PDB file of C-alpha atoms in Angstrom:
ATOM      1  CA  MET A  10      26.343  37.025 -38.301  1.00 45.00           C
ATOM      2  CA  ILE A  11      27.077  32.963 -37.957  1.00 47.00           C
ATOM      3  CA  LEU A  12      29.023  33.027 -34.852  1.00 48.00           C
ATOM      4  CA  GLY A  13      25.991  35.065 -33.584  1.00 55.00           C
ATOM      5  CA  PHE A  14      24.032  32.538 -34.544  1.00 49.00           C
ATOM      6  CA  GLY A  15      26.227  29.807 -33.389  1.00 55.00           C
ATOM      7  CA  LEU A  16      25.871  31.094 -30.383  1.00 52.00           C
ATOM      8  CA  VAL A  17      22.151  31.124 -30.341  1.00 51.00           C
ATOM      9  CA  VAL A  18      21.850  27.331 -31.070  1.00 49.00           C
ATOM     10  CA  ALA A  19      24.340  26.749 -28.409  1.00 50.00           C
ATOM     11  CA  ALA A  20      21.636  28.725 -26.116  1.00 51.00           C
ATOM     12  CA  LEU A  21      19.011  26.780 -26.962  1.00 50.00           C
ATOM     13  CA  ALA A  22      20.559  23.167 -26.596  1.00 50.00           C
ATOM     14  CA  VAL A  23      21.371  24.134 -23.190  1.00 52.00           C
ATOM     15  CA  ALA A  24      18.044  25.511 -22.484  1.00 53.00           C
ATOM     16  CA  GLN A  25      16.431  22.182 -23.799  1.00 58.00           C
ATOM     17  CA  GLU A  26      19.094  19.985 -21.679  1.00 65.00           C
ATOM     18  CA  PRO A  27      16.839  17.961 -19.663  1.00 65.00           C
ATOM     19  CA  PRO A  28      16.888  17.977 -15.793  1.00 74.00           C
ATOM     20  CA  ALA A  29      19.045  15.647 -14.231  1.00 90.00           C
ATOM     21  CA  ILE A  30      17.545  12.172 -12.214  1.00 93.00           C
ATOM     22  CA  PRO A  31      17.159  12.555  -8.904  1.00 95.00           C
ATOM     23  CA  THR A  32      18.713   9.726  -6.841  1.00 97.00           C
ATOM     24  CA  SER A  33      16.334   7.453  -5.277  1.00 97.00           C
ATOM     25  CA  GLU A  34      16.409   9.367  -1.929  1.00 97.00           C
ATOM     26  CA  GLU A  35      15.789  12.560  -3.285  1.00 98.00           C
ATOM     27  CA  VAL A  36      12.319  11.872  -5.707  1.00 98.00           C
ATOM     28  CA  VAL A  37      11.078   9.847  -2.424  1.00 98.00           C
ATOM     29  CA  ARG A  38      12.147  13.038  -0.084  1.00 98.00           C
ATOM     30  CA  ARG A  39      10.627  15.628  -2.504  1.00 98.00           C
ATOM     31  CA  ALA A  40       7.402  13.703  -3.404  1.00 98.00           C
ATOM     32  CA  CYS A  41       6.846  13.333   0.393  1.00 98.00           C
ATOM     33  CA  ASP A  42       7.259  17.104   0.981  1.00 98.00           C
ATOM     34  CA  ALA A  43       4.902  17.957  -2.184  1.00 98.00           C
ATOM     35  CA  ALA A  44       2.321  16.253   0.035  1.00 98.00           C
ATOM     36  CA  GLY A  45       3.241  17.842   2.687  1.00 98.00           C
ATOM     37  CA  GLY A  46       6.320  16.538   4.779  1.00 98.00           C
ATOM     38  CA  LEU A  47       7.373  13.299   5.801  1.00 98.00           C
ATOM     39  CA  LYS A  48       7.179  15.476   9.440  1.00 98.00           C
ATOM     40  CA  ALA A  49       4.200  16.331   9.512  1.00 98.00           C
ATOM     41  CA  PHE A  50       2.103  13.212   8.164  1.00 98.00           C
ATOM     42  CA  THR A  51       3.688  11.685  11.408  1.00 98.00           C
ATOM     43  CA  ASP A  52       2.667  13.722  13.508  1.00 98.00           C
ATOM     44  CA  LEU A  53      -0.389  12.849  12.335  1.00 98.00           C
ATOM     45  CA  GLY A  54      -0.726  10.284  15.229  1.00 98.00           C
ATOM     46  CA  ILE A  55      -3.516   7.779  14.611  1.00 98.00           C
ATOM     47  CA  VAL A  56      -5.242   8.450  10.640  1.00 98.00           C
ATOM     48  CA  GLY A  57      -8.744   6.412  10.417  1.00 98.00           C
ATOM     49  CA  LEU A  58      -9.689   5.650   7.161  1.00 98.00           C
ATOM     50  CA  ALA A  59     -12.508   5.489   6.137  1.00 98.00           C
ATOM     51  CA  THR A  60     -13.379   3.590   2.688  1.00 98.00           C
ATOM     52  CA  ARG A  61     -16.373   3.117   1.002  1.00 98.00           C
ATOM     53  CA  SER A  62     -15.718   1.261  -2.667  1.00 97.00           C
ATOM     54  CA  GLU A  63     -17.330   0.142  -5.423  1.00 97.00           C
ATOM     55  CA  GLU A  64     -16.293  -2.720  -7.532  1.00 95.00           C
ATOM     56  CA  VAL A  65     -17.123  -3.676 -11.318  1.00 94.00           C
ATOM     57  CA  SER A  66     -15.748  -6.861 -11.951  1.00 90.00           C
ATOM     58  CA  GLN A  67     -14.899  -7.592 -15.949  1.00 88.00           C
ATOM     59  CA  GLU A  68     -18.340  -9.101 -16.641  1.00 89.00           C
ATOM     60  CA  GLY A  69     -20.130  -6.436 -15.524  1.00 89.00           C
ATOM     61  CA  SER A  70     -21.524  -6.852 -11.927  1.00 94.00           C
ATOM     62  CA  ILE A  71     -21.099  -4.003  -8.964  1.00 95.00           C
ATOM     63  CA  THR A  72     -20.137  -4.771  -5.619  1.00 95.00           C
ATOM     64  CA  THR A  73     -19.909  -2.200  -2.678  1.00 96.00           C
ATOM     65  CA  THR A  74     -18.149  -2.650   0.171  1.00 95.00           C
ATOM     66  CA  LEU A  75     -17.343  -0.360   2.925  1.00 96.00           C
ATOM     67  CA  GLN A  76     -14.288  -1.048   5.497  1.00 96.00           C
ATOM     68  CA  ASN A  77     -12.665   1.058   8.249  1.00 98.00           C
ATOM     69  CA  ASN A  78      -8.522   1.371   8.745  1.00 98.00           C
ATOM     70  CA  TYR A  79      -7.161   3.267  11.746  1.00 98.00           C
ATOM     71  CA  PHE A  80      -3.267   3.591  11.610  1.00 98.00           C
ATOM     72  CA  LEU A  81      -0.567   5.285  13.570  1.00 98.00           C
ATOM     73  CA  ALA A  82       1.803   6.822  11.407  1.00 98.00           C
ATOM     74  CA  PRO A  83       3.300   6.738   8.988  1.00 97.00           C
ATOM     75  CA  GLY A  84       2.035   3.090   9.297  1.00 97.00           C
ATOM     76  CA  PRO A  85       1.241   0.356   8.350  1.00 98.00           C
ATOM     77  CA  ILE A  86       1.902  -0.998  12.159  1.00 97.00           C
ATOM     78  CA  PRO A  87       0.393  -0.400  14.369  1.00 98.00           C
ATOM     79  CA  GLY A  88      -2.968  -0.283  12.970  1.00 98.00           C
ATOM     80  CA  ARG A  89      -6.877  -1.841  12.986  1.00 98.00           C
ATOM     81  CA  TYR A  90      -9.240  -3.086  10.288  1.00 96.00           C
ATOM     82  CA  GLU A  91     -12.864  -3.662  10.239  1.00 97.00           C
ATOM     83  CA  ASN A  92     -15.524  -4.816   7.834  1.00 96.00           C
ATOM     84  CA  PRO A  93     -18.551  -4.418   8.912  1.00 94.00           C
ATOM     85  CA  ASP A  94     -19.957  -7.151   6.058  1.00 92.00           C
ATOM     86  CA  LYS A  95     -17.938  -9.680   7.103  1.00 93.00           C
ATOM     87  CA  LYS A  96     -17.903  -9.129  11.115  1.00 96.00           C
ATOM     88  CA  VAL A  97     -14.397  -8.579  10.986  1.00 97.00           C
ATOM     89  CA  VAL A  98     -12.268  -6.435  13.549  1.00 98.00           C
ATOM     90  CA  ALA A  99      -8.194  -7.286  14.002  1.00 98.00           C
ATOM     91  CA  GLY A 100      -5.403  -5.099  14.999  1.00 98.00           C
ATOM     92  CA  ASP A 101      -2.016  -5.528  15.482  1.00 98.00           C
ATOM     93  CA  ASP A 102      -0.110  -3.746  18.310  1.00 97.00           C
ATOM     94  CA  GLY A 103       3.523  -3.954  16.444  1.00 96.00           C
ATOM     95  CA  SER A 104       3.523  -7.403  18.830  1.00 94.00           C
ATOM     96  CA  GLY A 105       1.519  -9.764  16.794  1.00 95.00           C
ATOM     97  CA  GLY A 106      -1.825  -9.585  14.529  1.00 97.00           C
ATOM     98  CA  TRP A 107      -5.465 -10.558  16.163  1.00 97.00           C
ATOM     99  CA  ALA A 108      -8.732 -10.948  15.317  1.00 97.00           C
ATOM    100  CA  VAL A 109     -12.141 -11.018  16.197  1.00 97.00           C
ATOM    101  CA  ILE A 110     -14.848 -12.611  13.650  1.00 97.00           C
ATOM    102  CA  ASN A 111     -18.391 -12.735  14.571  1.00 96.00           C
ATOM    103  CA  GLU A 112     -18.038 -11.388  17.877  1.00 94.00           C
ATOM    104  CA  LYS A 113     -15.240 -15.194  18.404  1.00 95.00           C
ATOM    105  CA  PRO A 114     -11.273 -14.901  18.357  1.00 95.00           C
ATOM    106  CA  ASP A 115      -9.690 -16.003  15.042  1.00 95.00           C
ATOM    107  CA  THR A 116      -7.957 -19.056  16.574  1.00 92.00           C
ATOM    108  CA  ARG A 117      -5.539 -19.455  13.393  1.00 93.00           C
ATOM    109  CA  LEU A 118      -1.247 -19.023  14.318  1.00 93.00           C
ATOM    110  CA  SER A 119      -1.147 -17.179  10.957  1.00 94.00           C
ATOM    111  CA  THR A 120      -3.478 -14.440  11.974  1.00 94.00           C
ATOM    112  CA  ALA A 121       0.095 -13.557  13.957  1.00 94.00           C
ATOM    113  CA  ARG A 122       1.692 -12.605  10.876  1.00 94.00           C
ATOM    114  CA  ILE A 123      -1.168 -11.753   8.845  1.00 96.00           C
ATOM    115  CA  VAL A 124      -3.084  -9.125   9.846  1.00 97.00           C
ATOM    116  CA  LYS A 125       0.445  -6.336   9.347  1.00 97.00           C
ATOM    117  CA  ARG A 126       0.390  -8.098   5.326  1.00 97.00           C
ATOM    118  CA  GLN A 127      -3.827  -6.963   5.224  1.00 97.00           C
ATOM    119  CA  LEU A 128      -2.925  -3.504   6.802  1.00 98.00           C
ATOM    120  CA  THR A 129      -0.018  -3.395   4.295  1.00 98.00           C
ATOM    121  CA  THR A 130      -2.262  -4.109   0.992  1.00 97.00           C
ATOM    122  CA  SER A 131      -5.420  -1.911   2.023  1.00 97.00           C
ATOM    123  CA  LEU A 132      -2.984   0.886   2.510  1.00 98.00           C
ATOM    124  CA  PHE A 133       0.509   0.753   0.737  1.00 98.00           C
ATOM    125  CA  PRO A 134      -1.140   2.963  -2.101  1.00 98.00           C
ATOM    126  CA  THR A 135      -2.945   5.233  -0.010  1.00 98.00           C
ATOM    127  CA  LEU A 136      -0.475   6.270   1.126  1.00 98.00           C
ATOM    128  CA  LEU A 137       1.908   7.041  -1.608  1.00 98.00           C
ATOM    129  CA  PRO A 138       4.369   8.722  -1.579  1.00 98.00           C
ATOM    130  CA  PHE A 139       5.164   8.658   2.612  1.00 98.00           C
ATOM    131  CA  SER A 140       4.801   4.496   1.914  1.00 98.00           C
ATOM    132  CA  LEU A 141       7.484   4.672  -0.020  1.00 98.00           C
ATOM    133  CA  THR A 142       9.248   5.263   3.359  1.00 98.00           C
ATOM    134  CA  TRP A 143       8.298   1.613   5.059  1.00 98.00           C
ATOM    135  CA  ASP A 144      10.460  -0.585   6.152  1.00 97.00           C
ATOM    136  CA  GLY A 145      11.491  -3.364   3.196  1.00 97.00           C
ATOM    137  CA  VAL A 146      10.341  -1.077   0.270  1.00 98.00           C
ATOM    138  CA  GLU A 147      13.535  -0.001  -1.744  1.00 98.00           C
ATOM    139  CA  VAL A 148      13.259   1.667  -4.909  1.00 98.00           C
ATOM    140  CA  GLN A 149      15.129   0.654  -7.554  1.00 96.00           C
ATOM    141  CA  GLU A 150      15.256   3.003 -10.079  1.00 97.00           C
ATOM    142  CA  VAL A 151      14.877   6.665 -10.570  1.00 98.00           C
ATOM    143  CA  LYS A 152      14.210   7.124 -14.972  1.00 97.00           C
ATOM    144  CA  ALA A 153      12.692  10.136 -17.072  1.00 97.00           C
ATOM    145  CA  ALA A 154       9.612   9.176 -19.214  1.00 97.00           C
ATOM    146  CA  GLN A 155       6.076  10.396 -19.926  1.00 96.00           C
ATOM    147  CA  LEU A 156       2.489  10.018 -19.242  1.00 96.00           C
ATOM    148  CA  LYS A 157       0.779  11.304 -21.595  1.00 94.00           C
ATOM    149  CA  GLY A 158       3.063  13.998 -23.187  1.00 94.00           C
ATOM    150  CA  HIS A 159       3.683  14.864 -19.574  1.00 95.00           C
ATOM    151  CA  PRO A 160       7.477  14.000 -18.007  1.00 97.00           C
ATOM    152  CA  VAL A 161       7.483  12.201 -14.336  1.00 98.00           C
ATOM    153  CA  TRP A 162      10.322  10.319 -12.719  1.00 98.00           C
ATOM    154  CA  GLN A 163       9.556   6.652 -12.667  1.00 98.00           C
ATOM    155  CA  LEU A 164      10.188   5.029 -10.152  1.00 98.00           C
ATOM    156  CA  THR A 165      10.711   1.196  -9.731  1.00 98.00           C
ATOM    157  CA  VAL A 166      10.105  -0.071  -6.101  1.00 98.00           C
ATOM    158  CA  SER A 167      10.587  -3.350  -4.696  1.00 98.00           C
ATOM    159  CA  VAL A 168       8.738  -5.081  -1.625  1.00 98.00           C
ATOM    160  CA  PRO A 169       9.721  -8.461   0.222  1.00 97.00           C
ATOM    161  CA  ARG A 170       7.697 -11.530  -0.647  1.00 94.00           C
ATOM    162  CA  MET A 171       5.709 -12.754   1.957  1.00 94.00           C
ATOM    163  CA  PHE A 172       5.195  -7.938   1.839  1.00 97.00           C
ATOM    164  CA  PHE A 173       1.572  -7.968   0.806  1.00 97.00           C
ATOM    165  CA  SER A 174      -1.364 -10.412   1.893  1.00 95.00           C
ATOM    166  CA  THR A 175      -0.990 -12.641  -1.181  1.00 95.00           C
ATOM    167  CA  PRO A 176       1.323 -14.062  -3.692  1.00 95.00           C
ATOM    168  CA  GLN A 177      -0.252 -12.510  -6.246  1.00 96.00           C
ATOM    169  CA  ILE A 178       0.014  -8.854  -5.592  1.00 97.00           C
ATOM    170  CA  ALA A 179       3.875  -8.670  -7.508  1.00 97.00           C
ATOM    171  CA  THR A 180       6.253  -7.613  -5.543  1.00 97.00           C
ATOM    172  CA  THR A 181       7.741  -4.326  -8.122  1.00 98.00           C
ATOM    173  CA  TRP A 182       5.900  -1.447  -9.017  1.00 98.00           C
ATOM    174  CA  THR A 183       6.162   1.216 -11.287  1.00 98.00           C
ATOM    175  CA  ILE A 184       5.660   4.682 -10.118  1.00 98.00           C
ATOM    176  CA  LEU A 185       4.849   7.536 -11.340  1.00 98.00           C
ATOM    177  CA  ILE A 186       5.728  10.512  -9.966  1.00 98.00           C
ATOM    178  CA  ASP A 187       4.895  14.455 -11.705  1.00 98.00           C
ATOM    179  CA  SER A 188       9.100  15.724 -12.577  1.00 96.00           C
ATOM    180  CA  THR A 189       7.613  19.134 -11.887  1.00 95.00           C
ATOM    181  CA  SER A 190       5.464  19.144  -8.638  1.00 97.00           C
ATOM    182  CA  PHE A 191       7.028  15.788  -7.575  1.00 98.00           C
ATOM    183  CA  ALA A 192       3.095  14.233  -7.242  1.00 98.00           C
ATOM    184  CA  VAL A 193       2.454  10.925  -7.170  1.00 98.00           C
ATOM    185  CA  VAL A 194       0.573  10.407 -10.778  1.00 98.00           C
ATOM    186  CA  ARG A 195       0.483   7.035 -10.866  1.00 98.00           C
ATOM    187  CA  ALA A 196       1.050   3.286  -9.164  1.00 98.00           C
ATOM    188  CA  GLU A 197       0.830  -0.007 -10.599  1.00 97.00           C
ATOM    189  CA  SER A 198       2.093  -3.667 -10.611  1.00 97.00           C
ATOM    190  CA  PRO A 199       1.606  -6.052 -13.233  1.00 97.00           C
ATOM    191  CA  PHE A 200      -0.428  -9.170 -13.621  1.00 96.00           C
ATOM    192  CA  THR A 201       0.834 -12.293 -12.183  1.00 96.00           C
ATOM    193  CA  ASP A 202       0.984 -15.881 -13.133  1.00 93.00           C
ATOM    194  CA  LEU A 203       2.087 -18.101 -10.138  1.00 90.00           C
ATOM    195  CA  GLY A 204       1.557 -21.454 -12.641  1.00 90.00           C
ATOM    196  CA  LYS A 205      -0.988 -24.217 -12.824  1.00 90.00           C
ATOM    197  CA  GLY A 206      -3.095 -21.684 -13.690  1.00 88.00           C
ATOM    198  CA  VAL A 207      -3.323 -19.316 -10.654  1.00 92.00           C
ATOM    199  CA  THR A 208      -3.085 -16.169 -12.239  1.00 93.00           C
ATOM    200  CA  ALA A 209      -4.240 -11.965 -10.830  1.00 94.00           C
ATOM    201  CA  ASP A 210      -4.354  -9.191 -12.654  1.00 95.00           C
ATOM    202  CA  GLY A 211      -2.417  -5.819 -12.296  1.00 96.00           C
ATOM    203  CA  MET A 212      -3.516  -2.845 -11.260  1.00 97.00           C
ATOM    204  CA  ARG A 213      -3.221   0.724 -11.920  1.00 98.00           C
ATOM    205  CA  PHE A 214      -4.088   3.158  -8.893  1.00 98.00           C
ATOM    206  CA  THR A 215      -4.633   6.742  -9.608  1.00 98.00           C
ATOM    207  CA  TRP A 216      -6.214   9.889  -7.568  1.00 98.00           C
ATOM    208  CA  ARG A 217      -8.570  12.444  -7.515  1.00 97.00           C
ATOM    209  CA  GLU A 218     -10.085  15.524  -5.491  1.00 98.00           C
ATOM    210  CA  PRO A 219      -7.263  16.104  -3.200  1.00 97.00           C
ATOM    211  CA  VAL A 220      -7.983  16.490   0.417  1.00 98.00           C
ATOM    212  CA  GLU A 221      -5.867  17.971   3.221  1.00 97.00           C
ATOM    213  CA  VAL A 222      -5.553  17.210   6.866  1.00 97.00           C
ATOM    214  CA  LYS A 223      -3.188  18.820   9.621  1.00 96.00           C
ATOM    215  CA  ASP A 224      -1.632  20.585   5.710  1.00 95.00           C
ATOM    216  CA  VAL A 225      -1.213  16.548   4.243  1.00 98.00           C
ATOM    217  CA  THR A 226      -2.501  16.131   1.138  1.00 98.00           C
ATOM    218  CA  PHE A 227      -4.399  12.683   0.629  1.00 98.00           C
ATOM    219  CA  TYR A 228      -7.035  12.208  -2.103  1.00 98.00           C
ATOM    220  CA  LYS A 229     -10.440  12.244  -1.900  1.00 98.00           C
ATOM    221  CA  GLU A 230     -11.049   9.046  -4.415  1.00 98.00           C
ATOM    222  CA  GLN A 231      -8.809   6.441  -6.033  1.00 98.00           C
ATOM    223  CA  LYS A 232      -9.354   3.889  -8.518  1.00 98.00           C
ATOM    224  CA  LEU A 233      -8.379   0.757  -9.453  1.00 97.00           C
ATOM    225  CA  THR A 234      -7.790  -0.353 -12.871  1.00 97.00           C
ATOM    226  CA  GLY A 235      -7.063  -3.966 -13.214  1.00 96.00           C
ATOM    227  CA  LEU A 236      -4.351  -4.621 -16.244  1.00 97.00           C
ATOM    228  CA  ASP A 237      -4.521  -7.622 -18.061  1.00 95.00           C
ATOM    229  CA  GLU A 238      -1.041  -9.801 -19.127  1.00 95.00           C
ATOM    230  CA  ALA A 239       0.160  -6.965 -21.559  1.00 96.00           C
ATOM    231  CA  GLY A 240      -0.515  -4.381 -19.080  1.00 95.00           C
ATOM    232  CA  VAL A 241      -3.575  -3.540 -20.869  1.00 96.00           C
ATOM    233  CA  GLU A 242      -6.548  -1.746 -18.643  1.00 96.00           C
ATOM    234  CA  LYS A 243      -9.608  -4.381 -18.493  1.00 95.00           C
ATOM    235  CA  THR A 244     -13.000  -3.550 -16.632  1.00 94.00           C
ATOM    236  CA  HIS A 245     -12.024  -5.177 -13.725  1.00 93.00           C
ATOM    237  CA  SER A 246     -12.458  -1.825 -11.447  1.00 96.00           C
ATOM    238  CA  ARG A 247     -12.754  -0.607  -8.437  1.00 97.00           C
ATOM    239  CA  VAL A 248     -13.652   2.665  -7.043  1.00 98.00           C
ATOM    240  CA  ASP A 249     -12.555   3.814  -3.479  1.00 98.00           C
ATOM    241  CA  ARG A 250     -14.245   6.730  -1.909  1.00 98.00           C
ATOM    242  CA  LEU A 251     -12.227   7.469   1.464  1.00 98.00           C
ATOM    243  CA  GLN A 252     -12.697   9.741   4.612  1.00 98.00           C
ATOM    244  CA  TYR A 253      -9.950  10.707   6.718  1.00 98.00           C
ATOM    245  CA  HIS A 254      -9.946  11.439  10.166  1.00 96.00           C
ATOM    246  CA  VAL A 255      -7.337  11.920  13.191  1.00 98.00           C
ATOM    247  CA  ILE A 256      -7.928  10.102  16.680  1.00 97.00           C
ATOM    248  CA  PRO A 257      -6.843  11.018  19.743  1.00 97.00           C
ATOM    249  CA  ILE A 258      -3.192   9.123  20.253  1.00 96.00           C
ATOM    250  CA  SER A 259      -4.923   8.591  24.195  1.00 96.00           C
ATOM    251  CA  GLU A 260      -7.153   6.009  21.644  1.00 97.00           C
ATOM    252  CA  ALA A 261      -4.340   4.117  20.809  1.00 97.00           C
ATOM    253  CA  LYS A 262      -4.710   1.005  23.199  1.00 96.00           C
ATOM    254  CA  LYS A 263      -8.145   0.701  22.597  1.00 96.00           C
ATOM    255  CA  LEU A 264      -7.913   0.725  18.732  1.00 97.00           C
ATOM    256  CA  PHE A 265      -4.465  -1.545  18.763  1.00 98.00           C
ATOM    257  CA  ALA A 266      -4.063  -3.991  21.895  1.00 97.00           C
ATOM    258  CA  ASN A 267      -5.478  -7.505  21.511  1.00 97.00           C
ATOM    259  CA  PRO A 268      -8.529  -7.608  23.093  1.00 96.00           C
ATOM    260  CA  ILE A 269      -9.164 -11.146  23.144  1.00 95.00           C
ATOM    261  CA  PRO A 270      -8.316 -12.598  26.593  1.00 93.00           C
ATOM    262  CA  LEU A 271      -4.792 -14.624  26.872  1.00 92.00           C
ATOM    263  CA  GLU A 272      -6.378 -17.794  26.947  1.00 91.00           C
ATOM    264  CA  LEU A 273      -8.206 -17.815  24.229  1.00 89.00           C
ATOM    265  CA  ARG A 274      -5.599 -16.663  22.077  1.00 90.00           C
ATOM    266  CA  PRO A 275      -4.179 -19.489  19.533  1.00 86.00           C
ATOM    267  CA  LYS A 276      -0.807 -21.040  20.958  1.00 82.00           C
ATOM    268  CA  PRO A 277       1.686 -22.557  19.143  1.00 78.00           C
ATOM    269  CA  PRO A 278       1.727 -26.423  18.938  1.00 74.00           C
ATOM    270  CA  ALA A 279       3.354 -28.545  22.226  1.00 67.00           C
ATOM    271  CA  MET A 280       7.334 -29.465  21.439  1.00 64.00           C
ATOM    272  CA  GLN A 281       7.824 -33.337  20.994  1.00 64.00           C
ATOM    273  CA  PRO A 282      10.699 -34.729  22.698  1.00 65.00           C
ATOM    274  CA  PRO A 283      12.447 -36.440  20.265  1.00 68.00           C
ATOM    275  CA  HIS A 284      12.302 -40.125  19.585  1.00 63.00           C
ATOM    276  CA  PRO A 285      14.871 -42.476  21.234  1.00 63.00           C
ATOM    277  CA  PRO A 286      16.859 -44.139  18.563  1.00 62.00           C
ATOM    278  CA  ALA A 287      15.883 -47.492  17.909  1.00 58.00           C
ATOM    279  CA  THR A 288      17.628 -49.919  19.368  1.00 57.00           C
ATOM    280  CA  GLN A 289      18.937 -52.953  17.539  1.00 56.00           C
ATOM    281  CA  PRO A 290      18.259 -56.125  18.663  1.00 54.00           C
ATOM    282  CA  ASN A 291      21.501 -58.479  19.761  1.00 57.00           C
ATOM    283  CA  GLY A 292      22.858 -60.583  16.700  1.00 47.00           C
TER     284      GLY A 292
END
């Protein structure tokens, strides 16, 4: 009886042993597979994403905005975004960004770099887990954790310093993935303090209402909740209602290529010839 009891205890110990922690490559692959597969995602070609956002400020005021994004999977570029409220259309076909504001060319030199960052900022959370495969995204650590009593894999993800459109967005994120289904259940970036009184809320993203687009799973609703410096949720929040549609690849040039005539595009300042060294008068 004692021997039998010992065998039962040993069997229970084996049965309750936590699963081995997957490698970063494995967890990203399985998360992509759970959402339809990376190949199915890239095979979508051009995806249009229409977003209606309702944001509630910390003081309680409500703002509604509309935005359209287009990207060639896996993204973020070639890409394009449109903000009808601000009369902005911008894009990047991979050769550099451009923008038209109120039907006039944006002549700022910085636009060539900023458009990709803006597209990245808009699309990175929405396209998880597929955006974990983008250049510059690195999963530094995977560990076991729990969310409301449910086991998850907690990913520590880092991106380059100039990845997003503003330094106020942290470059280290935490992504939670269901340890059974491998669905992404939450993503967040922490509160930032850039010094001299410049701070920004952290962001916590969650999703509802899955929808399939050619066997790839997206979500109709994305919620963003602000986080204070202690990681506590604030009343500052935003809800994005999302609609997806696949666009023929033949539309790529019309969507992404720079429509601004060459003579109107911003030009770098001309290089100035070096000044000759000053001559010293003879003693």
